[in-house]
Short mmCIF file of C-alpha atoms and ligand atoms in Angstrom, two decimals:
data_model
loop_
_atom_site.label_atom_id
_atom_site.label_comp_id
_atom_site.label_asym_id
_atom_site.label_seq_id
_atom_site.Cartn_x
_atom_site.Cartn_y
_atom_site.Cartn_z
CA MET A 2 7.13 1.39 -5.95
CA ARG A 3 5.33 1.25 -9.31
CA TRP A 4 6.48 3.68 -12.11
CA ARG A 5 3.29 5.89 -12.09
CA PRO A 6 3.70 7.29 -8.46
CA ALA A 7 7.37 7.26 -8.87
CA MET A 8 7.15 9.39 -11.97
CA GLU A 9 4.45 11.73 -10.34
CA GLN A 10 6.67 12.46 -7.49
CA ALA A 11 9.98 12.79 -9.46
CA LEU A 12 8.44 15.18 -12.11
CA TYR A 13 5.67 17.11 -10.08
CA GLY A 14 6.40 16.75 -6.46
CA GLU A 15 6.08 19.94 -4.42
CA HIS A 16 9.62 19.76 -3.28
CA GLY A 17 12.21 19.09 -5.94
CA GLY A 18 9.89 17.90 -8.67
CA PHE A 19 11.65 18.25 -12.16
CA TYR A 20 9.20 20.31 -13.74
CA ARG A 21 9.01 22.75 -10.89
CA ARG A 22 12.67 23.87 -11.32
CA SER A 23 13.11 27.48 -12.46
CA GLU A 24 14.91 26.70 -15.71
CA GLY A 25 11.74 25.14 -17.23
CA PRO A 26 11.67 22.38 -19.93
CA ALA A 27 13.70 24.51 -22.34
CA GLY A 28 16.61 24.33 -20.10
CA HIS A 29 16.83 20.45 -20.69
CA PHE A 30 15.57 19.74 -24.20
CA ARG A 31 14.19 21.49 -27.36
CA THR A 32 10.46 21.12 -28.28
CA SER A 33 8.86 22.34 -31.57
CA VAL A 34 7.78 25.59 -29.77
CA HIS A 35 11.45 26.30 -28.84
CA ALA A 36 12.68 25.22 -32.46
CA SER A 37 11.12 28.09 -34.25
CA PRO A 38 8.58 30.95 -34.23
CA GLU A 39 7.21 29.32 -37.38
CA TYR A 40 5.49 26.82 -35.05
CA ALA A 41 3.45 29.49 -33.18
CA GLY A 42 2.66 30.91 -36.55
CA ALA A 43 1.07 27.59 -37.73
CA VAL A 44 -0.85 27.26 -34.47
CA ALA A 45 -2.07 30.91 -35.02
CA ARG A 46 -3.30 30.04 -38.48
CA LEU A 47 -5.11 27.01 -37.18
CA LEU A 48 -6.70 29.20 -34.44
CA LEU A 49 -8.06 31.44 -37.21
CA GLU A 50 -9.67 28.55 -38.79
CA VAL A 51 -11.21 27.40 -35.57
CA ASP A 52 -12.50 30.97 -35.01
CA GLU A 53 -14.08 30.94 -38.43
CA ALA A 54 -15.60 27.41 -37.86
CA LEU A 55 -17.11 28.53 -34.55
CA GLY A 56 -18.59 31.55 -36.12
CA ARG A 57 -16.31 34.07 -34.42
CA PRO A 58 -17.46 33.76 -30.87
CA ALA A 59 -17.28 36.81 -28.53
CA GLU A 60 -14.64 34.95 -26.56
CA LEU A 61 -12.25 32.65 -28.23
CA ALA A 62 -10.15 30.49 -25.99
CA LEU A 63 -6.71 29.20 -26.82
CA VAL A 64 -5.76 26.66 -24.15
CA ASP A 65 -2.17 25.42 -23.94
CA ILE A 66 -1.92 22.31 -21.78
CA GLY A 67 1.43 21.60 -20.25
CA ALA A 68 2.42 25.09 -21.31
CA GLY A 69 6.11 25.11 -20.07
CA ARG A 70 6.88 28.65 -19.40
CA GLY A 71 4.27 30.10 -21.82
CA GLU A 72 6.51 30.27 -24.94
CA LEU A 73 3.72 28.97 -27.42
CA LEU A 74 1.01 31.53 -26.11
CA THR A 75 3.56 34.23 -26.16
CA GLY A 76 4.56 33.47 -29.86
CA VAL A 77 0.89 33.26 -30.98
CA LEU A 78 0.00 36.60 -29.18
CA ALA A 79 2.90 38.15 -31.01
CA VAL A 80 1.47 37.38 -34.40
CA ALA A 81 -2.29 37.38 -33.74
CA ASP A 82 -4.36 39.87 -35.60
CA PRO A 83 -5.25 42.81 -33.21
CA ALA A 84 -9.02 42.28 -33.97
CA LEU A 85 -8.63 38.62 -33.00
CA SER A 86 -6.53 39.47 -29.94
CA ALA A 87 -9.43 41.49 -28.53
CA ARG A 88 -11.76 38.46 -28.41
CA LEU A 89 -8.86 35.91 -27.36
CA ARG A 90 -8.63 34.27 -24.02
CA PRO A 91 -5.25 32.74 -23.71
CA TYR A 92 -4.92 30.13 -20.99
CA ALA A 93 -1.80 28.41 -19.94
CA VAL A 94 -2.59 25.16 -17.97
CA GLU A 95 0.54 24.28 -16.24
CA ILE A 96 1.68 22.79 -12.76
CA ALA A 97 4.95 25.14 -12.54
CA ASP A 98 4.47 28.67 -11.36
CA ARG A 99 3.62 31.49 -13.64
CA PRO A 100 7.06 32.90 -15.00
CA ALA A 101 7.95 36.47 -14.89
CA GLY A 102 7.35 38.62 -17.87
CA LEU A 103 4.57 36.87 -19.52
CA PRO A 104 1.95 38.98 -21.45
CA ALA A 105 -0.71 40.09 -18.94
CA ALA A 106 -3.50 38.67 -21.31
CA VAL A 107 -2.44 35.01 -20.40
CA GLU A 108 -4.31 33.39 -17.66
CA TRP A 109 -2.05 31.02 -15.76
CA THR A 110 -3.92 28.02 -14.13
CA ASP A 111 -3.21 24.39 -13.09
CA ARG A 112 -6.74 23.43 -14.09
CA MET A 113 -8.36 22.99 -17.51
CA PRO A 114 -10.95 25.89 -17.79
CA GLN A 115 -14.59 24.47 -18.14
CA GLY A 116 -17.11 25.50 -20.84
CA VAL A 117 -14.80 27.35 -23.14
CA SER A 118 -14.87 27.37 -26.91
CA GLY A 119 -11.87 27.54 -29.06
CA LEU A 120 -8.55 25.74 -29.65
CA LEU A 121 -6.92 23.32 -27.12
CA PHE A 122 -3.31 22.55 -27.86
CA ALA A 123 -1.02 20.02 -26.07
CA ASN A 124 2.54 19.94 -27.38
CA GLU A 125 4.61 17.30 -25.65
CA TRP A 126 2.37 16.98 -22.66
CA LEU A 127 1.02 13.58 -22.76
CA ASP A 128 4.52 11.79 -22.94
CA ASN A 129 4.93 13.41 -19.36
CA VAL A 130 1.65 12.06 -18.01
CA PRO A 131 2.87 9.50 -15.50
CA LEU A 132 2.02 5.79 -16.21
CA ASP A 133 2.77 2.28 -15.02
CA LEU A 134 5.05 -0.18 -16.85
CA ALA A 135 4.49 -3.77 -17.16
CA GLU A 136 6.66 -6.75 -18.40
CA VAL A 137 5.84 -10.21 -19.47
CA ASP A 138 7.32 -12.73 -17.07
CA GLU A 139 8.80 -16.17 -18.05
CA ASP A 140 5.24 -17.73 -17.64
CA GLY A 141 3.96 -15.20 -20.09
CA VAL A 142 2.07 -13.09 -17.54
CA LEU A 143 2.15 -9.38 -17.50
CA ARG A 144 3.34 -7.95 -14.11
CA TYR A 145 3.98 -4.43 -12.95
CA VAL A 146 7.53 -3.09 -13.07
CA GLU A 147 8.45 -1.65 -9.80
CA VAL A 148 11.31 0.99 -9.34
CA ALA A 149 13.53 1.98 -6.50
CA PRO A 150 14.66 5.70 -6.07
CA ASP A 151 18.03 4.73 -7.71
CA GLY A 152 16.25 3.40 -10.89
CA GLU A 153 16.71 -0.23 -10.08
CA GLU A 154 13.84 -2.29 -11.40
CA ARG A 155 12.23 -5.55 -10.54
CA LEU A 156 8.85 -7.38 -11.46
CA GLY A 157 5.99 -6.86 -9.08
CA PRO A 158 2.42 -8.17 -8.93
CA VAL A 159 0.18 -9.29 -11.89
CA LEU A 160 -1.83 -6.52 -13.54
CA GLU A 161 -5.07 -5.16 -11.88
CA GLU A 162 -8.11 -5.67 -14.08
CA ALA A 163 -8.35 -2.23 -15.74
CA ASP A 164 -4.71 -2.26 -16.70
CA ALA A 165 -5.04 -5.77 -17.96
CA ARG A 166 -7.97 -4.76 -20.19
CA TRP A 167 -6.17 -1.84 -21.52
CA ALA A 168 -3.21 -4.02 -22.48
CA ALA A 169 -5.28 -6.70 -24.04
CA ARG A 170 -6.98 -3.92 -26.16
CA TRP A 171 -4.30 -1.55 -26.94
CA TRP A 172 -0.93 -3.22 -26.44
CA PRO A 173 -0.95 -6.98 -26.49
CA ALA A 174 2.37 -8.61 -25.41
CA GLU A 175 3.09 -12.22 -24.81
CA GLU A 176 6.92 -12.87 -25.26
CA PRO A 177 8.89 -12.82 -22.02
CA GLY A 178 10.75 -9.61 -21.47
CA GLU A 179 8.27 -7.53 -23.71
CA ARG A 180 7.20 -4.34 -21.99
CA VAL A 181 4.07 -2.44 -22.13
CA GLU A 182 3.55 1.26 -21.14
CA LEU A 183 0.11 1.18 -19.67
CA GLY A 184 -1.55 4.28 -21.25
CA GLY A 185 -4.95 4.25 -19.47
CA PRO A 186 -4.06 7.27 -17.32
CA ARG A 187 -3.16 9.17 -20.54
CA ALA A 188 -6.47 8.61 -22.09
CA ASP A 189 -8.28 9.65 -18.81
CA ALA A 190 -6.05 12.80 -18.63
CA TRP A 191 -6.92 13.65 -22.39
CA ALA A 192 -10.67 13.01 -21.87
CA ALA A 193 -10.62 15.16 -18.79
CA VAL A 194 -9.27 18.27 -20.66
CA VAL A 195 -11.13 17.72 -23.86
CA GLY A 196 -14.24 17.64 -21.51
CA GLY A 197 -13.60 21.39 -20.68
CA LEU A 198 -14.33 22.26 -24.31
CA GLU A 199 -17.78 23.35 -25.04
CA ARG A 200 -17.00 23.68 -28.74
CA GLY A 201 -13.69 23.54 -30.55
CA LEU A 202 -10.61 21.67 -31.64
CA ALA A 203 -8.37 19.56 -29.40
CA VAL A 204 -4.90 18.73 -30.88
CA ALA A 205 -2.27 16.55 -28.98
CA VAL A 206 1.14 16.42 -30.45
CA ASP A 207 3.78 14.00 -29.28
CA TYR A 208 6.21 11.19 -30.00
CA ALA A 209 3.58 8.59 -30.90
CA HIS A 210 3.00 4.93 -31.96
CA ALA A 211 -0.17 3.07 -32.99
CA LEU A 212 -1.44 -0.51 -32.36
CA ALA A 213 0.38 -1.93 -35.61
CA GLY A 214 3.89 -0.71 -34.42
CA ARG A 215 4.16 -0.75 -30.58
CA PRO A 216 7.72 -0.73 -29.51
CA LEU A 217 8.56 -4.26 -28.04
CA PHE A 218 10.56 -3.04 -24.91
CA GLY A 219 8.81 0.22 -24.44
CA THR A 220 10.37 3.66 -24.66
CA LEU A 221 10.74 5.08 -21.22
CA THR A 222 13.80 7.17 -20.90
CA GLY A 223 15.17 10.27 -19.22
CA PHE A 224 16.64 13.76 -20.29
CA ARG A 225 18.86 16.14 -18.53
CA ASP A 226 20.84 19.07 -19.94
CA GLY A 227 20.05 18.14 -23.54
CA ARG A 228 21.15 14.56 -23.21
CA GLU A 229 19.30 11.27 -22.97
CA VAL A 230 19.99 9.61 -19.62
CA ARG A 231 18.77 6.65 -17.52
CA PRO A 232 15.25 7.37 -16.28
CA VAL A 233 15.98 7.66 -12.46
CA PRO A 234 12.97 8.83 -10.59
CA ASP A 235 14.71 11.13 -8.18
CA GLY A 236 13.86 14.62 -9.66
CA SER A 237 17.22 14.90 -11.48
CA CYS A 238 15.96 14.35 -14.98
CA ASP A 239 12.69 14.30 -17.28
CA ILE A 240 11.24 10.99 -17.45
CA THR A 241 9.22 10.42 -20.58
CA ALA A 242 7.51 7.67 -22.60
CA HIS A 243 6.19 7.78 -26.18
CA VAL A 244 2.40 8.01 -26.55
CA ALA A 245 -0.02 5.38 -27.61
CA LEU A 246 -1.76 8.24 -29.50
CA ASP A 247 -4.70 5.73 -31.04
CA ALA A 248 -5.55 4.77 -27.56
CA VAL A 249 -5.71 8.30 -26.16
CA ALA A 250 -8.43 9.50 -28.54
CA ALA A 251 -11.73 10.16 -26.65
CA PRO A 252 -13.91 7.55 -28.27
CA ALA A 253 -17.12 9.58 -28.67
CA LEU A 254 -15.53 12.43 -30.89
CA HIS A 255 -14.55 12.61 -34.50
CA SER A 256 -10.79 12.15 -34.71
CA LEU A 257 -7.92 12.22 -37.17
CA TRP A 258 -4.41 11.35 -36.81
CA THR A 259 -1.68 12.51 -39.13
CA THR A 260 2.12 13.42 -38.82
CA GLN A 261 3.59 16.89 -37.75
CA ARG A 262 5.13 17.07 -41.08
CA GLU A 263 1.65 16.87 -42.96
CA ALA A 264 -0.16 19.04 -40.47
CA LEU A 265 2.43 21.80 -40.53
CA ARG A 266 2.67 21.73 -44.44
CA ALA A 267 -1.04 22.10 -44.55
CA LEU A 268 -0.79 25.04 -42.31
CA GLY A 269 1.78 26.79 -44.42
CA VAL A 270 5.09 25.81 -42.98
CA SER A 271 7.47 24.93 -45.88
CA GLY A 272 11.19 23.97 -45.87
CA SER A 273 11.70 25.01 -49.23
CA ARG A 274 14.74 27.47 -49.82
CA PRO A 275 13.94 31.06 -51.01
CA PRO A 276 14.62 31.87 -54.81
CA LEU A 277 18.28 32.74 -55.28
CA ALA A 278 17.47 35.74 -57.19
CA LEU A 279 16.36 37.26 -53.77
CA ALA A 280 19.78 37.09 -52.58
CA SER A 281 21.01 39.67 -54.94
CA ASP A 282 17.68 41.93 -54.93
CA SER A 283 17.50 41.82 -51.09
CA PRO A 284 20.25 40.07 -49.17
CA ALA A 285 18.56 40.62 -45.78
CA GLU A 286 15.30 39.36 -46.83
CA TYR A 287 17.07 36.25 -48.38
CA LEU A 288 18.87 35.61 -45.20
CA ARG A 289 15.79 35.86 -43.06
CA ALA A 290 13.86 33.57 -45.46
CA LEU A 291 16.80 31.19 -45.54
CA SER A 292 16.69 30.97 -41.69
CA GLY A 293 12.95 30.48 -41.67
CA ALA A 294 13.28 27.70 -44.26
CA GLY A 295 15.92 26.08 -42.02
CA GLN A 296 13.73 26.06 -38.95
CA ALA A 297 10.67 24.83 -41.22
CA ALA A 298 12.91 21.92 -42.36
CA GLU A 299 13.60 21.12 -38.79
CA LEU A 300 10.03 21.17 -37.73
CA THR A 301 8.92 18.91 -40.66
CA ASP A 302 11.93 16.58 -40.72
CA PRO A 303 10.24 13.06 -40.89
CA ALA A 304 13.09 11.57 -38.79
CA GLY A 305 12.85 14.28 -36.04
CA LEU A 306 10.11 16.64 -35.11
CA GLY A 307 8.04 16.07 -38.32
CA GLY A 308 7.59 12.40 -37.34
CA PHE A 309 5.65 13.31 -34.29
CA GLY A 310 1.86 12.47 -34.38
CA TRP A 311 -1.03 14.95 -34.31
CA LEU A 312 -4.27 13.76 -32.76
CA VAL A 313 -7.14 16.07 -33.67
CA GLN A 314 -10.43 15.77 -32.29
CA THR A 315 -13.44 18.07 -32.89
CA VAL A 316 -16.04 19.06 -30.44
CA ARG A 317 -19.18 20.22 -31.91
CA MET A 318 -17.51 21.85 -34.93
CA PRO A 319 -16.56 20.86 -38.29
CA GLU A 320 -12.83 19.96 -39.30
CA PRO A 321 -10.76 23.07 -40.07
CA PRO A 322 -10.28 23.32 -43.85
CA SER A 323 -6.41 22.95 -43.97
CA LEU A 324 -6.68 19.65 -42.06
CA ALA A 325 -9.74 18.21 -43.81
CA GLY A 326 -7.76 18.13 -47.05
CA LEU A 327 -4.72 16.42 -45.61
CA ALA A 328 -2.75 13.76 -47.50
CA GLY A 329 -1.86 10.70 -45.47
CA ARG A 330 -4.49 11.40 -42.71
CA ARG A 331 -6.10 8.61 -41.07
CA THR A 332 -9.29 8.73 -39.15
CA LEU A 333 -9.49 6.72 -35.88
C1 LIG B 6 7.67 18.53 -22.14
S1 LIG B 6 7.02 19.86 -21.35
C2 LIG B 6 6.37 20.77 -22.87
C3 LIG B 6 6.16 22.13 -22.59
C4 LIG B 6 5.54 22.90 -23.86
N1 LIG B 6 4.30 22.47 -24.13
C5 LIG B 6 6.44 22.83 -25.17
O1 LIG B 6 6.14 22.17 -25.98
O2 LIG B 6 7.57 23.35 -24.97
C6 LIG B 6 5.60 19.28 -20.40
C7 LIG B 6 4.99 20.24 -19.56
O3 LIG B 6 3.81 19.80 -19.05
C8 LIG B 6 3.46 20.16 -17.73
N2 LIG B 6 2.42 19.38 -17.20
C9 LIG B 6 2.66 18.05 -16.99
N3 LIG B 6 1.37 17.58 -16.49
C10 LIG B 6 0.67 18.59 -16.20
C11 LIG B 6 -0.69 18.73 -15.61
N4 LIG B 6 -1.32 17.67 -15.19
N5 LIG B 6 -1.06 19.82 -15.69
C12 LIG B 6 -0.51 21.00 -16.17
N6 LIG B 6 0.78 20.99 -16.64
C13 LIG B 6 1.23 19.77 -16.75
C14 LIG B 6 4.97 20.07 -17.14
O4 LIG B 6 5.16 20.86 -15.97
C15 LIG B 6 5.81 20.71 -18.33
O5 LIG B 6 6.08 21.91 -18.34
#
């Protein structure tokens, strides 16, 4: 079987799909959302800028794609201004069932709502969108990689036309043994959710690479109980591959691409330590600030979560001011 259907079944199968398990993603790995409430705080600030740019609509949507157990929406609702909360429509788009204890305001759905205006946010969703793998054979020809339920791989047929075209444009590979992660389905998945926005901002955050720096042998891997494991498509582990984020951007829209470090700093997340004087004036406040600074440092660490890519696309709205002034941003 090719990797795409194998991944689809292993991650999302009705019976035994990894992401349908009760423990949720947080039971196996830590995303930015779990790392710190500072993350939800930054998304809440971005939401305010989107609201402003849209002229404070009667209904402002916040759509979390691949919402896990709704942790990000819960965090944003906890800090949102009551006046904004009254107009806010939070949607969790998620394959897994609605967890108990989620704020009643959150609409839980497995489909992107249509015709909404606001902020669409997808943290670590695209790396879990199933995709096929290809490898260059000894004659220099790209062939699909097929996988057995125990994870054993072998080379299959040559690429179909659409995948061959995608590889030629976005991930050229010629040397025998080189691998390509065929990202067409991810671009389609992204275009489909962004298409639900009438107006607003769409942000995808993920482990990312661009044309100039594709990994030669791919990035497909597994995670279980906090550890990296061999990717076996039997529902026992997460299966993930980094995202060719430049190839995902919906071409008709204005886009920019930056790192999470730059984006979060622009949104006020700073890893700097509180002044020492605070320790004697107000030890409790100092400790709180110190812990916040430690979490912010983790979120913005260039060798870790801070190195993630942020793809930002605008749909019939100007860029939010904090991102418009970013250092190190690239337009696509
Ligand atoms: C790595 S987890 C990220 C969870 C959360 N965004 C976070 O940052 O903690 C990816 C989530 O995306 C969900 N997912 C994947 N494909 C989906 C789809 N097509 N529609 C809805 N949810 C999806 C999975 O079930 C899983 O909960």
